[in-house]
Coordinates of C-alpha atoms in Angstrom, one line a residue:
X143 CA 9.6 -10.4 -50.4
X144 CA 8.7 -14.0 -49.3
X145 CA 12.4 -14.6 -48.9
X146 CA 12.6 -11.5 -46.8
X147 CA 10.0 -12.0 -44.4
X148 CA 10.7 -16.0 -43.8
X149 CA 13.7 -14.8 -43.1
X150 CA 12.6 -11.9 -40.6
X151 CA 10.6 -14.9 -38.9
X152 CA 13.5 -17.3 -38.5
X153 CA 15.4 -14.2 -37.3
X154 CA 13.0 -13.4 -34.0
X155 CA 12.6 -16.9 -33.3
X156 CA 16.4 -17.6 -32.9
X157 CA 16.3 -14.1 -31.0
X158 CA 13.3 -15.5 -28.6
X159 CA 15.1 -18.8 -28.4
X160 CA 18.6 -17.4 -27.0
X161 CA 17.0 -14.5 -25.2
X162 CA 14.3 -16.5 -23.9
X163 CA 15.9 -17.2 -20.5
X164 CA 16.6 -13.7 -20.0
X165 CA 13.4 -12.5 -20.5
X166 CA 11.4 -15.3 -18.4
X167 CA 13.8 -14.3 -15.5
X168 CA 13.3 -10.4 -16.5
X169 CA 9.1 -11.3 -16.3
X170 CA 9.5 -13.8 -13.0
X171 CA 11.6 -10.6 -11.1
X172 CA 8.6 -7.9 -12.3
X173 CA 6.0 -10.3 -10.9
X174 CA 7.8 -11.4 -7.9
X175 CA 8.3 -7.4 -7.4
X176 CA 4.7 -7.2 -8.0
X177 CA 3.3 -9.6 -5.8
X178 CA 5.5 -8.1 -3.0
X179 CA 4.6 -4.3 -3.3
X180 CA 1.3 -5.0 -4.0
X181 CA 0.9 -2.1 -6.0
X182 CA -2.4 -1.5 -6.8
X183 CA -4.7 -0.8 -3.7
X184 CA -8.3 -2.6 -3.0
X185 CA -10.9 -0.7 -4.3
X186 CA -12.7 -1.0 -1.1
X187 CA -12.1 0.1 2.5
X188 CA -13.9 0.0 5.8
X189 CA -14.0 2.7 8.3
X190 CA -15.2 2.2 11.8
X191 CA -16.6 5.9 12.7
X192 CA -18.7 6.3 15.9
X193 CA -22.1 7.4 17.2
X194 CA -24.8 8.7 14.0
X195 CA -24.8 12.0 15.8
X196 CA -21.0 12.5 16.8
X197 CA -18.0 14.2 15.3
X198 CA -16.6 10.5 13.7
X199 CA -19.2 10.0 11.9
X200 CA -19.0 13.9 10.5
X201 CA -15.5 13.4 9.6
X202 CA -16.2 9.9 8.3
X203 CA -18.5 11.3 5.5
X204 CA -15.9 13.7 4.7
X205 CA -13.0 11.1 4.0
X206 CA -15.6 8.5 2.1
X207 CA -16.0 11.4 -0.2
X208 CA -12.3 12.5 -0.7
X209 CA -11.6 8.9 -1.3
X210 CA -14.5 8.5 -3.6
X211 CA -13.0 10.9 -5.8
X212 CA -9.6 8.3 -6.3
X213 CA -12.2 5.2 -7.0
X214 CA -12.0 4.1 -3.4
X215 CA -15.4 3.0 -2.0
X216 CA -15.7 3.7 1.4
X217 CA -17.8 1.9 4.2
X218 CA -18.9 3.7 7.1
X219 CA -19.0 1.4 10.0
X220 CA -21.3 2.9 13.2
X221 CA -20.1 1.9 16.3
X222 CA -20.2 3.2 19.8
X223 CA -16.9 4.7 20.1
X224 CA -13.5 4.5 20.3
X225 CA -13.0 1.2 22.6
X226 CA -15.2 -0.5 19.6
X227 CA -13.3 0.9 17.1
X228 CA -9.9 -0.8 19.0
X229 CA -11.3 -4.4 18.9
X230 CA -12.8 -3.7 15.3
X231 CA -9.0 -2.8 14.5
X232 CA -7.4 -5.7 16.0
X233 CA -10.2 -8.5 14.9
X234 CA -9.4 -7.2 11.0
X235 CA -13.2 -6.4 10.5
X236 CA -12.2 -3.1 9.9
X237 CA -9.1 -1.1 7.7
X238 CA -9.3 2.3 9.5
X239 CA -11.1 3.9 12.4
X240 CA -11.0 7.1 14.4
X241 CA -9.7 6.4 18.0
X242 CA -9.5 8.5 21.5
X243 CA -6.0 9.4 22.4
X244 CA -5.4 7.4 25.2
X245 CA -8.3 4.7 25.0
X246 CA -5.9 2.0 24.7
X247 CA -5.0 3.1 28.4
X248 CA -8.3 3.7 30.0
X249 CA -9.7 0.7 30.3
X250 CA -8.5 -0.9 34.3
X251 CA -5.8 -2.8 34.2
X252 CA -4.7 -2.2 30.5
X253 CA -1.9 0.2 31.8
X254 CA 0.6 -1.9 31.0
X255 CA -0.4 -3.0 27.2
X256 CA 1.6 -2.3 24.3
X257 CA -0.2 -3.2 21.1
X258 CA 1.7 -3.8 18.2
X259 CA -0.6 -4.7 15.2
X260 CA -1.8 -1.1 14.7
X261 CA 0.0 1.9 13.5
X262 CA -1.1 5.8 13.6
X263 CA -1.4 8.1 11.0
X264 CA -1.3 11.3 13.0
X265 CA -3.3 13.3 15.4
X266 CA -6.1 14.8 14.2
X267 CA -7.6 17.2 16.2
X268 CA -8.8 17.7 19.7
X269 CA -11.6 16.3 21.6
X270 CA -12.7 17.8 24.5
X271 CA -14.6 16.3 27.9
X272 CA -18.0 18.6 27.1
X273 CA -20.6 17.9 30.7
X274 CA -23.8 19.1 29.9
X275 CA -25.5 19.8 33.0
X276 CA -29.6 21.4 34.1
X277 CA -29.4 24.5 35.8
X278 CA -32.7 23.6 38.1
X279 CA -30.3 20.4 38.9
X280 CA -28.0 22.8 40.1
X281 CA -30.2 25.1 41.8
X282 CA -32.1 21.9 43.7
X283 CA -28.9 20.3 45.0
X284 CA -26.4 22.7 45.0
X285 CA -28.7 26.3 45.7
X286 CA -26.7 27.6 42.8
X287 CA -27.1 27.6 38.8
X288 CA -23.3 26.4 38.4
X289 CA -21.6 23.1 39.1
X290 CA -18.2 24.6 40.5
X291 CA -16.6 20.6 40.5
X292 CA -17.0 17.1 39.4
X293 CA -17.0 16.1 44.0
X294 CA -20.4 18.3 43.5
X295 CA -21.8 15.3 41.5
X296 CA -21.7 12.0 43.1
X297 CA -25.4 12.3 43.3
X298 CA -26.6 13.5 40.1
X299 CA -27.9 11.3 37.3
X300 CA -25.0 11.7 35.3
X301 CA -24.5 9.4 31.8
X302 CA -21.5 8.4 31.0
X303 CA -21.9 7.0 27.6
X304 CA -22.4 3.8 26.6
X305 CA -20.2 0.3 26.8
X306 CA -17.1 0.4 24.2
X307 CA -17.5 4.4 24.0
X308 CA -14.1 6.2 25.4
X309 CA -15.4 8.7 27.2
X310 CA -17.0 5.9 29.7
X311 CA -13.4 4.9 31.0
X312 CA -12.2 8.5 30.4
X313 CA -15.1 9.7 32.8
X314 CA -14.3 7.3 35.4
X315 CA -11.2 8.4 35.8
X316 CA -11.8 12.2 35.9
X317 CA -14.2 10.9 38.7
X318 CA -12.1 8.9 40.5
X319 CA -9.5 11.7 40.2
X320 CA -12.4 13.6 42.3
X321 CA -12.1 11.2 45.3
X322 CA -15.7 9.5 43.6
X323 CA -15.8 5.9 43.1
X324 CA -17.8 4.9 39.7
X325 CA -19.4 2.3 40.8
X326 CA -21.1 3.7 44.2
X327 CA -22.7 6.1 41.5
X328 CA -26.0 6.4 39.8
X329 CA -24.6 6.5 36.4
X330 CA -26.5 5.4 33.1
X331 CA -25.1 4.4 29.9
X332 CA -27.5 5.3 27.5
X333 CA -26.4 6.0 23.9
X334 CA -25.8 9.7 22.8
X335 CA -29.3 10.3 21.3
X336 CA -31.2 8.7 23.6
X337 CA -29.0 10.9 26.9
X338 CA -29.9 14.0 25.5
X339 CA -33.5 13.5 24.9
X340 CA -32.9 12.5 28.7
X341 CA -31.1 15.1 29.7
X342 CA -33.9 17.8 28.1
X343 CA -37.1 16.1 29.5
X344 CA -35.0 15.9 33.0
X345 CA -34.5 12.6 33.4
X346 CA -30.9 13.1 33.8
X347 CA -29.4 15.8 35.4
X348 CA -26.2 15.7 33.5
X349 CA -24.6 14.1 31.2
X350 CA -20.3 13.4 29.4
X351 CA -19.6 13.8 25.4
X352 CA -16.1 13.5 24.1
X353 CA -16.2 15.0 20.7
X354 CA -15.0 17.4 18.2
X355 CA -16.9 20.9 17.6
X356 CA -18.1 20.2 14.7
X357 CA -20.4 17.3 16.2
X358 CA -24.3 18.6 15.9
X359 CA -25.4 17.2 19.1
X360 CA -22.6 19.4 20.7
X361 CA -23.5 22.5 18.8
X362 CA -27.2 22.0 19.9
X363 CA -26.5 21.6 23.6
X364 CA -24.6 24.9 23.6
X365 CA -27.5 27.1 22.5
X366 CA -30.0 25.1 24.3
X367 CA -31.6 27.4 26.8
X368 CA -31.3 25.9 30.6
X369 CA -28.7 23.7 29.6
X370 CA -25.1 24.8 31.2
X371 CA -21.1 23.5 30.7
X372 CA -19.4 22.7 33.0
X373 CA -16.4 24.3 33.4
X374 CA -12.9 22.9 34.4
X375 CA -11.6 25.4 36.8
X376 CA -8.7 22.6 37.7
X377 CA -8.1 22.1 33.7
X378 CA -4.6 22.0 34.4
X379 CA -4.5 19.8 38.2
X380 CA -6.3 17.1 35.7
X381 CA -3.9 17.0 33.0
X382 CA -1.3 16.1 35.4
X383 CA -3.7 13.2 37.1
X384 CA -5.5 11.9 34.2
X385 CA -2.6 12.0 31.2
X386 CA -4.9 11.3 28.8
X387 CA -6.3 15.0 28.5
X388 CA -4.9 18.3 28.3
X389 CA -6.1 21.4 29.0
X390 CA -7.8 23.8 26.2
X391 CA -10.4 27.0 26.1
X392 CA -13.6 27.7 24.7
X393 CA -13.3 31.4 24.0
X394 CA -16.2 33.7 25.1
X395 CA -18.5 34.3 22.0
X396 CA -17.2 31.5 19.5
X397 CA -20.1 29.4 19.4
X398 CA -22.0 32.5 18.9
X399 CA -21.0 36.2 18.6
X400 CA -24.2 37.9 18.3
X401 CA -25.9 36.3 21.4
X402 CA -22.3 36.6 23.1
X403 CA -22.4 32.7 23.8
X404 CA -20.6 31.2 26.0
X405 CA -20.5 34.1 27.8
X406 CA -17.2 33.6 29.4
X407 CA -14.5 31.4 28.4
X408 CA -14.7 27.8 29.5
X409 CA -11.7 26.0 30.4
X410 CA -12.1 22.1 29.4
X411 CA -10.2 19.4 29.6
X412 CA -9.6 16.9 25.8
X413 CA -8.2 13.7 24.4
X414 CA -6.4 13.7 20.6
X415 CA -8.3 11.8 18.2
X416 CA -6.2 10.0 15.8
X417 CA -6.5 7.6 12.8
X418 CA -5.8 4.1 12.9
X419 CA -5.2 1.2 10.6
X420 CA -3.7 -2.0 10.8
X421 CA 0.1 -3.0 9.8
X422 CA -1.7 -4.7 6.8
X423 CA -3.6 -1.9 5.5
X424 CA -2.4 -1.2 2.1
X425 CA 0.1 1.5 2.0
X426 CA -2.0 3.3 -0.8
X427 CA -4.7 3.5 1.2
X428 CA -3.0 4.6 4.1
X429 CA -1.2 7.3 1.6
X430 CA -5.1 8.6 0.8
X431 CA -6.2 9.0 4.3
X432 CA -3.3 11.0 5.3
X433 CA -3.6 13.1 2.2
X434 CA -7.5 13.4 3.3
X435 CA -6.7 14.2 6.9
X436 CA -4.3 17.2 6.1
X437 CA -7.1 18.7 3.8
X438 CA -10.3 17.8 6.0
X439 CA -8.7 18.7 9.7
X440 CA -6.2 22.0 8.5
X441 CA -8.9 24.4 8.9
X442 CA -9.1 26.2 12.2
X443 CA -12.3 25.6 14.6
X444 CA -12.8 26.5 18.3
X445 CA -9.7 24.8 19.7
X446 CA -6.7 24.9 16.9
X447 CA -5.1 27.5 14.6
X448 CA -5.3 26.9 10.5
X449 CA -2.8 24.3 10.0
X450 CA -2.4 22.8 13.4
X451 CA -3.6 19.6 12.6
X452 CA -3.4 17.0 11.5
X453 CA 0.3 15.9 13.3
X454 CA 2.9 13.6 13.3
X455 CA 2.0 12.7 17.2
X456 CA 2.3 9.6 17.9
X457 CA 0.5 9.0 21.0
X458 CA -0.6 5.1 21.9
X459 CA 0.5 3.8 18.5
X460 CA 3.8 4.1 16.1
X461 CA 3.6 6.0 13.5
X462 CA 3.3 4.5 9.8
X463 CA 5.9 4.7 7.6
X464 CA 3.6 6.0 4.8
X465 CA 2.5 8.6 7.5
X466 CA 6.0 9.6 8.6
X467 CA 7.3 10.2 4.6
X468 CA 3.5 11.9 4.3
X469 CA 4.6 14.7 6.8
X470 CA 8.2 14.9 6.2
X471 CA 7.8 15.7 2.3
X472 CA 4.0 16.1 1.7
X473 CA 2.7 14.9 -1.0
X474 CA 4.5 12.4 -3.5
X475 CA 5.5 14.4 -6.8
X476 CA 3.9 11.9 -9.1
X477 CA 1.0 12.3 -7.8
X478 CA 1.3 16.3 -7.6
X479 CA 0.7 15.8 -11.7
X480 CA -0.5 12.1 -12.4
X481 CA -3.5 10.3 -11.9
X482 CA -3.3 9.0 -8.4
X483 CA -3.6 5.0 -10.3
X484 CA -0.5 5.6 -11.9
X485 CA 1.2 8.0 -9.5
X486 CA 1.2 5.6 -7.1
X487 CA 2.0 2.5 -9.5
X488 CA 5.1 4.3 -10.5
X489 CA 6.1 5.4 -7.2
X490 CA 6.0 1.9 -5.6
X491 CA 7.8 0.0 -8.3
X492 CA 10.4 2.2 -9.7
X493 CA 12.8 1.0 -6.8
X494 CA 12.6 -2.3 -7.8
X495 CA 12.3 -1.5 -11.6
X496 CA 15.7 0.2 -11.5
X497 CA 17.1 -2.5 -9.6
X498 CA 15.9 -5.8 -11.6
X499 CA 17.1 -3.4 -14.8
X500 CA 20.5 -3.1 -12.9
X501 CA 20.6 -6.8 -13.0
X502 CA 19.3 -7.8 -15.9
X503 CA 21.6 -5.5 -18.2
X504 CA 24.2 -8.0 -17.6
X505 CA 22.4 -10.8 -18.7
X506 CA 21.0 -8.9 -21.6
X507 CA 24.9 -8.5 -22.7
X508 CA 25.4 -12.3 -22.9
X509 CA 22.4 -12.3 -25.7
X510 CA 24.0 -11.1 -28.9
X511 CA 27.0 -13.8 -28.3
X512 CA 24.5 -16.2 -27.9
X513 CA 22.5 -15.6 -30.9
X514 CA 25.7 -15.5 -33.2
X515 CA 26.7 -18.6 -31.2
X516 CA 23.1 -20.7 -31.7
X517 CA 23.0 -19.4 -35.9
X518 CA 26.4 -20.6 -36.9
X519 CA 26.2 -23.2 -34.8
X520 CA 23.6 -24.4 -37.2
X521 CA 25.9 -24.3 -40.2
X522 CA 29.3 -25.4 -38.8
X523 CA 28.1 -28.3 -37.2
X524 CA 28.0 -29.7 -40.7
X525 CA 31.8 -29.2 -41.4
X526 CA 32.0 -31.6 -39.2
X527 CA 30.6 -34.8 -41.6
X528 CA 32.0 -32.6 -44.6
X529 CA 35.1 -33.2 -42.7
X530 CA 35.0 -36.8 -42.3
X531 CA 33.8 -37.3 -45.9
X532 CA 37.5 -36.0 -47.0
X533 CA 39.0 -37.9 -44.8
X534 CA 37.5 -41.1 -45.8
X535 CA 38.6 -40.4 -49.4
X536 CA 41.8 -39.6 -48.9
X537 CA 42.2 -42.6 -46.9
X538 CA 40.7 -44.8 -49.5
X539 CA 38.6 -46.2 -46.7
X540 CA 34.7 -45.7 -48.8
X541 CA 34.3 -46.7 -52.2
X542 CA 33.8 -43.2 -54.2
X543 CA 30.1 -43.7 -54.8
X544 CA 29.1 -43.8 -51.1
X545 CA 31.1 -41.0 -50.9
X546 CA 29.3 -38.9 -53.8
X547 CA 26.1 -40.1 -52.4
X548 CA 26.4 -39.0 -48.9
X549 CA 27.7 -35.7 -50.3
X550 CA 24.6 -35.2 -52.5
X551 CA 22.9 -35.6 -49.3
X552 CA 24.4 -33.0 -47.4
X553 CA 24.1 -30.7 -49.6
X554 CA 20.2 -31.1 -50.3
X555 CA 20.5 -30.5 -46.1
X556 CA 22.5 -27.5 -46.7
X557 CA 20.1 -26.1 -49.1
X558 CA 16.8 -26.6 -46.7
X559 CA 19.2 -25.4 -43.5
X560 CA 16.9 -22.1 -42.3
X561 CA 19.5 -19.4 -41.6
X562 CA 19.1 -15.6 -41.4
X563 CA 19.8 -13.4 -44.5
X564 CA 22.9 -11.8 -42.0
X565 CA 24.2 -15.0 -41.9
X566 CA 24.0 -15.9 -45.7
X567 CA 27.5 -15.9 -46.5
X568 CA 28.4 -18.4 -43.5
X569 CA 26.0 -20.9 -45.4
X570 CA 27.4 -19.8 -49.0
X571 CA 30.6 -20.3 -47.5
X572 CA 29.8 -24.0 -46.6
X573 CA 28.2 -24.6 -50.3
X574 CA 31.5 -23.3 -51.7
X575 CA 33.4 -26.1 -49.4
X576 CA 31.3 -28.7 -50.3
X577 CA 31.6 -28.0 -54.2
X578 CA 35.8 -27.8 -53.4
X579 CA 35.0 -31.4 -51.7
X580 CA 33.1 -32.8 -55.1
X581 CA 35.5 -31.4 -57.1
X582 CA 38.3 -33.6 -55.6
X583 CA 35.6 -36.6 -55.3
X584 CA 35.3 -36.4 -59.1
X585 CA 39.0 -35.1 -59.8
X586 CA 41.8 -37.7 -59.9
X587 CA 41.9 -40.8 -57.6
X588 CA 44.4 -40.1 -54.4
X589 CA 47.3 -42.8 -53.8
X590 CA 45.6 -44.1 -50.9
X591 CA 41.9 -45.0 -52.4
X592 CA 43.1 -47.0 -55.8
X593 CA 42.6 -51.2 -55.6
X594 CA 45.1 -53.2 -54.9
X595 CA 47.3 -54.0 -57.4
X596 CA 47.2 -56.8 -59.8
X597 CA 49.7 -59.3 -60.7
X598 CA 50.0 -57.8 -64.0
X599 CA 50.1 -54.7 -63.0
X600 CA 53.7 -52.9 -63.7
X601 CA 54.1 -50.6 -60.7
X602 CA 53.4 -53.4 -58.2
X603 CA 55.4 -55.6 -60.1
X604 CA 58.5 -52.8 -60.0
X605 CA 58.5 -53.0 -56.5

């Protein structure tokens, strides 16, 4: 048993030995694979979200708790809109954030940029230009209860939101659309909360939201007695001036049937939100959002059927490749019926997997030789000296002795010599020719290794 398991020992060593190489390389290609895909995903993100009161930071709760649910902590970063969330994006202080259609071009003398360090995951749903105006504002400077167009205003106290919020530039241009320039205007930029306690206690006479429905502010103005929207008779003459919106309806009744509210439909003008991340956000965590988008924006609400969003639309921004395989095939099958961890673990590497085991079966076939090579390489290297010892005797050129002793000594090597119980009979077989060799050691001298003849010796003498 003690034989056995020396033996077994001696056997994986010579394996680890000659496959050694093989398996270093086979460990330095899965690392070098691993380092590259990056696997694994952080288990942290930030997401730059908007106003406490606005739509972003609805949704943004929403996605920290579909993420939470596959061990990815999200932070929600407040900020004043969508132009923040751009420079956010592009400094790296953030991985994600919710962005206005068209921000990138609203800000004068930005037409021409292209950035290139951000990709989009989709469209998201729509966000439409919502005025909010005071009826006894219309009724003092107009003699009516409705604002019939944006000209109408160029001397109301209108709030256009506040510094590195989109609907700022998006407002300027909708005014400047009008014939209006911004800056002969008494406009405020006071931060969403702040506006409509403003606008309530009739300080302002108006004021500009772009947001999604589902924003509370927005739902409040809408029921709040004395408090009109505006509505975009020209929805469609802006879409072709300002390309940045499009035109969309607020349905009579869908912000409240029984009170029949609005009470016509309201033609409005909206930007696309989309998400953003950076080219280096991880691709897992890019594969997460757009699996949270599709099950946070599907459902249908004031301005989109079940299903309409979210969108492969590109917009400002490329779409991400994760995106792109996202909405072409839904939902990677591993991940359909494994633990997201190893769904995406598996999905990432396999690729490579298959191809560093396309390359290493090869090798792996250069092994076995090896092995056989390295064992009876131990043994026949001694044939070599047994060799030479028979040489020497038939030659004559060692006195005997030297010759036993040397022998002896080679075969107390021979029977220490660690070999493999597969490769037994290779040693055995270089015992046997070692005994043949002492046999003719101790047998009759050969021709060649008797003295010299003396004078008295008859055969020399013969000669």
């Amino acid at each position: 048993m003690r034989l056995q398991l020396r033996s077994a020992l001696l056997s994986l060593r010579d394996l680890l030995l000659t496959g050694g190489p093989v398996l270093l390389l086979a460990i330095g290609l899965f690392w070098l694979a691993y380092r590259v895909l990056d696997p694994i995903p952080p288990q942290r993100m930030v997401l730059a979200t908007g106003g406490a009161q606005g739509a972003y930071a609805e949704f943004g709760r929403l996605y920290r708790d579909a993420l939470a649910r596959q061990g990815i902590e999200v932070e929600l970063r407040a900020t004043r809109g969508a132009l923040d969330n751009l420079a956010l994006l592009r400094s790296g202080e953030v991985d994600a954030a919710f962005v206005q259609g068209g921000a990138d071009m609203l800000r004068s003398g930005d037409e021409d940029r292209a950035p290139d360090e951000l990709l989009s995951l989709g469209a998201l749903f729509r966000e439409p230009v919502w005025i909010f105006y005071r009826e006894d504002s219309a009724r003092a400077r107009l003699g009516g209860e409705r604002l019939e167009s944006l000209s109408q205003i160029a001397e109301w106290r209108l709030n256009v939101g506040q510094e590195g919020s989109g609907i700022t530039h998006l407002m300027h241009r909708l005014l400047i659309a009008n014939g209006l320039e911004p800056a002969k205007l008494p406009l405020s930029q006071l931060p969403t909360t702040p506006a409509v306690m403003a606008l309530l206690d009739g300080r302002l006479d108006a004021l500009a939201l772009v947001s999604a429905p589902e924003s509370p502010i927005v739902r409040m103005l809408l029921i709040t007695p004395g408090i009109r929207l505006f509505d975009f008779a020209q929805a469609e003459a802006y879409a072709r001036r300002v390309p940045q919106v499009a035109p969309v309806l607020l349905p009579r009744g869908v912000v409240d049937l029984a009170q029949d509210l609005p009470g016509q439909d309201v033609r409005l003008v909206a930007a696309t939100a989309s998400l953003l991340v950076r080219e280096d956000t991880h691709p897992a965590l890019q594969q997460l959002l757009v699996q949270a988008a599709r099950r946070i924006h599907s459902e249908p609400n004031w301005f989109q059927d079940k299903g309409e969003y979210p969108k492969a639309q590109t917009g400002d921004h490329p779409l991400s490749p994760e995106a792109q395989r996202f909405y072409a095939s839904g939902e990677p099958l591993l991940q359909r019926h494994l633990p997201f961890g190893y769904a995406n673990l598996i999905d990432r590497m396999w690729v490579v997997l298959l191809s560093i085991v396309a390359v290493l079966i090869p090798l792996s076939r250069v092994v076995p030789p090896l092995y056989n090579f390295r064992v009876r390489s131990r043994i026949f290297r001694w044939y070599g000296l047994l060799r030479e010892i028979e040489q020497q005797h038939a030659e004559g050129s060692r006195p005997l002795a030297a010759l036993r002793a040397e022998l002896d000594q080679l075969d107390a090597r021979i029977e220490r010599l660690p070999v493999p119980l597969s490769y037994a009979d290779e040693l055995y077989s270089l015992r046997s020719h070692i005994a043949m060799v002492r046999q003719r050691l101790d047998g009759p001298a050969s021709p060649a290794s008797l003295s010299p003849a003396t004078p008295d010796d008859p055969a020399r003498t013969s000669t």
